[in-house]
CSV table of C-alpha atoms in Angstrom, one decimal:
chain,number,residue,atom,x,y,z
A,3,UNK,CA,52.5,-64.6,24.6
A,4,UNK,CA,50.3,-61.4,24.3
A,5,UNK,CA,47.5,-62.8,22.1
A,6,UNK,CA,45.0,-59.9,21.6
A,7,UNK,CA,45.6,-56.6,23.3
A,8,UNK,CA,43.2,-53.8,23.5
A,9,UNK,CA,43.9,-50.2,24.6
A,10,UNK,CA,42.7,-48.4,26.5
A,11,UNK,CA,40.9,-50.6,29.1
A,12,UNK,CA,38.7,-47.9,30.4
A,13,UNK,CA,37.7,-44.5,29.1
A,14,UNK,CA,35.2,-41.8,29.9
A,15,UNK,CA,34.2,-39.4,27.0
A,16,UNK,CA,32.0,-36.4,26.8
A,17,UNK,CA,29.3,-36.4,24.2
A,18,UNK,CA,30.7,-35.2,20.9
A,19,UNK,CA,34.3,-36.2,21.6
A,20,UNK,CA,36.2,-38.6,19.4
A,21,UNK,CA,38.5,-41.4,20.3
A,22,UNK,CA,40.2,-44.5,18.8
A,23,UNK,CA,40.3,-47.9,20.3
A,24,UNK,CA,43.3,-50.0,19.3
A,25,UNK,CA,43.4,-53.7,18.9
A,26,UNK,CA,46.7,-55.6,18.3
A,27,UNK,CA,47.2,-59.3,17.8
A,28,UNK,CA,50.5,-61.1,17.5
A,29,UNK,CA,49.2,-64.5,16.1
A,30,UNK,CA,49.3,-63.6,12.4
A,31,UNK,CA,45.5,-63.9,12.2
A,32,UNK,CA,43.7,-62.8,9.0
A,33,UNK,CA,40.3,-62.1,10.6
A,34,UNK,CA,39.7,-59.4,13.2
A,35,UNK,CA,36.4,-58.2,14.7
A,36,UNK,CA,35.0,-55.5,16.8
A,37,UNK,CA,32.0,-56.2,19.0
A,38,UNK,CA,30.1,-54.3,21.6
A,39,UNK,CA,28.4,-56.0,24.5
A,40,UNK,CA,25.4,-54.5,26.3
A,41,UNK,CA,23.3,-56.0,29.1
A,42,UNK,CA,20.6,-58.3,27.6
A,43,UNK,CA,21.9,-57.7,24.1
A,44,UNK,CA,25.0,-60.0,24.0
A,45,UNK,CA,27.8,-59.5,21.6
A,46,UNK,CA,26.9,-57.5,18.5
A,47,UNK,CA,29.3,-57.3,15.6
A,48,UNK,CA,30.2,-53.7,14.7
A,49,UNK,CA,32.8,-54.1,11.9
A,50,UNK,CA,35.2,-56.8,10.9
A,51,UNK,CA,38.1,-57.3,8.6
A,52,UNK,CA,39.1,-60.4,6.6
A,53,UNK,CA,42.7,-59.2,5.9
A,54,UNK,CA,45.0,-56.2,5.8
A,55,UNK,CA,43.4,-53.3,4.0
A,56,UNK,CA,39.9,-54.7,4.1
A,57,UNK,CA,36.9,-53.9,6.3
A,58,UNK,CA,33.2,-54.8,6.3
A,59,UNK,CA,30.1,-53.8,8.2
A,60,UNK,CA,28.6,-55.9,10.9
A,61,UNK,CA,25.2,-55.7,12.6
A,62,UNK,CA,25.6,-52.2,14.2
A,63,UNK,CA,28.2,-50.2,12.2
A,64,UNK,CA,26.6,-46.7,12.5
A,65,UNK,CA,28.6,-44.2,14.4
A,66,UNK,CA,31.8,-46.2,14.1
A,67,UNK,CA,34.7,-46.4,11.6
A,68,UNK,CA,37.5,-48.9,11.3
A,69,UNK,CA,40.8,-49.3,9.6
A,70,UNK,CA,43.2,-52.2,9.1
A,71,UNK,CA,46.3,-50.7,7.7
A,72,UNK,CA,48.5,-53.4,9.2
A,73,UNK,CA,47.6,-57.0,9.6
A,74,UNK,CA,48.3,-57.0,13.3
A,75,UNK,CA,46.2,-53.9,14.1
A,76,UNK,CA,42.5,-53.1,13.9
A,77,UNK,CA,41.4,-49.7,14.9
A,78,UNK,CA,37.9,-48.7,15.9
A,79,UNK,CA,37.0,-45.0,15.8
A,80,UNK,CA,34.2,-43.0,17.3
A,81,UNK,CA,34.1,-39.6,15.5
A,82,UNK,CA,31.4,-38.0,17.7
A,83,UNK,CA,30.6,-40.1,20.8
A,84,UNK,CA,27.0,-40.4,22.0
A,85,UNK,CA,25.7,-41.8,25.3
A,86,UNK,CA,24.2,-44.7,23.3
A,87,UNK,CA,27.8,-45.8,22.6
A,88,UNK,CA,28.4,-46.5,26.3
A,89,UNK,CA,29.3,-50.1,26.2
A,90,UNK,CA,32.0,-52.7,26.7
A,91,UNK,CA,34.0,-53.2,23.4
A,92,UNK,CA,35.7,-56.4,22.6
A,93,UNK,CA,38.2,-57.0,19.8
A,94,UNK,CA,38.7,-60.6,18.6
A,95,UNK,CA,40.9,-62.3,16.0
A,96,UNK,CA,40.8,-65.6,14.2
A,97,UNK,CA,42.9,-67.4,11.6
A,98,UNK,CA,39.9,-67.5,9.4
A,99,UNK,CA,36.1,-67.5,10.2
A,100,UNK,CA,35.8,-71.2,9.5
A,101,UNK,CA,36.5,-73.9,12.0
A,102,UNK,CA,38.9,-71.8,14.0
A,103,UNK,CA,38.8,-70.4,17.5
A,104,UNK,CA,38.4,-66.6,18.0
A,105,UNK,CA,40.6,-65.0,20.6
A,106,UNK,CA,39.4,-62.0,22.5
A,107,UNK,CA,41.0,-59.0,24.0
A,108,UNK,CA,40.2,-58.1,27.6
A,109,UNK,CA,37.7,-55.4,26.6
A,110,UNK,CA,37.4,-51.7,26.8
A,111,UNK,CA,34.8,-50.2,29.1
A,112,UNK,CA,33.6,-46.9,27.5
A,113,UNK,CA,31.3,-44.5,29.2
A,114,UNK,CA,29.9,-41.5,27.3
A,115,UNK,CA,28.5,-38.8,29.5
B,8,UNK,CA,15.2,-62.1,13.6
B,9,UNK,CA,18.6,-62.5,15.1
B,10,UNK,CA,20.9,-64.8,13.3
B,11,UNK,CA,21.8,-66.8,16.4
B,12,UNK,CA,19.3,-67.0,19.3
B,13,UNK,CA,19.6,-68.4,22.8
B,14,UNK,CA,17.4,-68.6,25.9
B,15,UNK,CA,18.9,-65.8,28.1
B,16,UNK,CA,18.2,-67.7,31.3
B,17,UNK,CA,19.2,-67.5,34.0
B,18,UNK,CA,19.3,-71.1,34.8
B,19,UNK,CA,19.6,-71.6,38.5
B,20,UNK,CA,20.7,-75.2,39.3
B,21,UNK,CA,22.1,-77.0,42.4
B,22,UNK,CA,25.5,-78.5,42.3
B,23,UNK,CA,25.5,-81.9,40.7
B,24,UNK,CA,22.5,-81.2,38.4
B,25,UNK,CA,22.5,-81.7,34.7
B,26,UNK,CA,21.6,-78.7,32.6
B,27,UNK,CA,21.1,-78.2,28.9
B,28,UNK,CA,21.2,-75.1,26.7
B,29,UNK,CA,19.9,-74.8,23.2
B,30,UNK,CA,20.7,-72.3,20.5
B,31,UNK,CA,19.1,-71.8,17.1
B,32,UNK,CA,20.6,-70.3,14.0
B,33,UNK,CA,18.7,-68.8,11.0
B,34,UNK,CA,21.2,-69.3,8.2
B,35,UNK,CA,21.3,-72.8,6.8
B,36,UNK,CA,24.6,-71.9,5.1
B,37,UNK,CA,26.3,-71.7,8.5
B,38,UNK,CA,29.2,-74.1,8.6
B,39,UNK,CA,30.9,-74.1,11.9
B,40,UNK,CA,29.6,-73.8,15.5
B,41,UNK,CA,31.2,-73.3,18.9
B,42,UNK,CA,30.3,-72.7,22.5
B,43,UNK,CA,32.1,-70.0,24.4
B,44,UNK,CA,32.2,-69.3,28.1
B,45,UNK,CA,32.2,-65.8,29.5
B,46,UNK,CA,32.8,-65.1,33.2
B,47,UNK,CA,31.5,-61.9,34.7
B,48,UNK,CA,33.4,-58.8,33.4
B,49,UNK,CA,35.8,-61.0,31.4
B,50,UNK,CA,36.3,-61.8,27.8
B,51,UNK,CA,34.7,-64.8,26.1
B,52,UNK,CA,36.8,-67.9,25.8
B,53,UNK,CA,36.3,-71.0,23.7
B,54,UNK,CA,34.7,-73.9,25.6
B,55,UNK,CA,34.3,-76.4,22.8
B,56,UNK,CA,33.6,-76.8,19.1
B,57,UNK,CA,30.4,-78.5,17.9
B,58,UNK,CA,30.7,-81.2,15.3
B,59,UNK,CA,27.9,-82.9,13.3
B,60,UNK,CA,28.6,-86.2,15.0
B,61,UNK,CA,28.4,-84.6,18.4
B,62,UNK,CA,31.4,-84.3,20.7
B,63,UNK,CA,32.1,-84.7,24.4
B,64,UNK,CA,34.8,-83.1,26.6
B,65,UNK,CA,34.6,-84.4,30.2
B,66,UNK,CA,31.3,-83.3,31.7
B,67,UNK,CA,30.3,-81.2,28.6
B,68,UNK,CA,28.6,-82.6,25.5
B,69,UNK,CA,27.8,-80.6,22.4
B,70,UNK,CA,25.3,-81.6,19.7
B,71,UNK,CA,24.4,-80.2,16.3
B,72,UNK,CA,21.1,-80.7,14.5
B,73,UNK,CA,21.5,-79.3,11.0
B,74,UNK,CA,18.0,-80.3,9.9
B,75,UNK,CA,16.4,-78.3,12.7
B,76,UNK,CA,19.2,-75.7,12.8
B,77,UNK,CA,20.0,-75.9,16.4
B,78,UNK,CA,22.9,-76.7,18.6
B,79,UNK,CA,22.9,-77.8,22.2
B,80,UNK,CA,25.3,-77.9,25.2
B,81,UNK,CA,24.8,-80.4,28.0
B,82,UNK,CA,26.6,-80.0,31.3
B,83,UNK,CA,26.6,-83.0,33.7
B,84,UNK,CA,27.4,-82.9,37.4
B,85,UNK,CA,27.4,-79.1,37.6
B,86,UNK,CA,30.1,-77.5,39.6
B,87,UNK,CA,30.0,-74.1,41.3
B,88,UNK,CA,32.8,-73.1,38.9
B,89,UNK,CA,30.5,-73.7,35.9
B,90,UNK,CA,28.6,-70.5,36.8
B,91,UNK,CA,29.1,-68.2,33.8
B,92,UNK,CA,27.4,-67.1,30.6
B,93,UNK,CA,27.5,-69.5,27.7
B,94,UNK,CA,27.6,-68.1,24.3
B,95,UNK,CA,26.6,-69.9,21.1
B,96,UNK,CA,28.6,-69.0,17.9
B,97,UNK,CA,28.0,-69.7,14.3
B,98,UNK,CA,30.5,-69.0,11.6
B,99,UNK,CA,30.6,-69.1,7.8
B,100,UNK,CA,27.7,-66.7,7.5
B,101,UNK,CA,28.4,-64.9,4.3
B,102,UNK,CA,27.3,-61.3,4.0
B,103,UNK,CA,26.4,-59.3,0.9
B,104,UNK,CA,30.0,-58.5,0.3
B,105,UNK,CA,30.9,-62.2,0.2
B,106,UNK,CA,32.7,-62.2,3.5
B,107,UNK,CA,32.3,-64.7,6.2
B,108,UNK,CA,31.2,-63.5,9.6
B,109,UNK,CA,31.5,-64.8,13.2
B,110,UNK,CA,28.1,-64.3,14.9
B,111,UNK,CA,27.5,-64.7,18.6
B,112,UNK,CA,24.2,-65.4,20.4
B,113,UNK,CA,23.3,-63.2,23.4
B,114,UNK,CA,24.3,-65.8,25.8
B,115,UNK,CA,22.6,-68.0,28.5
B,116,UNK,CA,23.5,-67.3,32.1
B,117,UNK,CA,24.1,-70.3,34.4
B,118,UNK,CA,24.2,-70.0,38.2
B,119,UNK,CA,25.1,-73.1,40.1
B,120,UNK,CA,24.4,-73.0,43.8
B,121,UNK,CA,25.5,-75.2,46.7
């Protein structure tokens, strides 16, 4: 039972490079989320999706783009990485955002040098 | 002001102690609340839901006070294995696009020592 799977688990980027983080869930969940977690800041919502083909901005969307072309996948893109985007990124999914548990992937540790 | 706020701690307590965490939320329209636990360098996992009537799961008790817009988590008889960061979560926060959001607090760190 895979649950929520994130790839890659670790990555080092140079400033200005681009990359895509992939999140896949096999629970048929409607909602998917991307968070970043920084020391002392907790989990901050970057973007989220309430269903296939939809996306919405969270608290800290600048510098990121997302796509939800298939229900099971939620992609997070960094077009031009900056050192300020060094963080741990977590993807999560839930059946809805009401009264239901959110399941998290194991996280992606990204360092931008 | 953050939508969900917690005391960051750390709370350093001896084994067997009772410890309480509080969390406040700013949006009175929030409808559902949870406590998550996050171990060091791991992903958050659901600890328990928080109901209006209060709920208990073993040594853990969660309470919701809608009038004051805060939720609490009480841990009795602390164990070494309770050492973790505890995250408060509010859901049902509708944004300008009409979508519901899942918002986490920054977390409260608990360290239980022998």
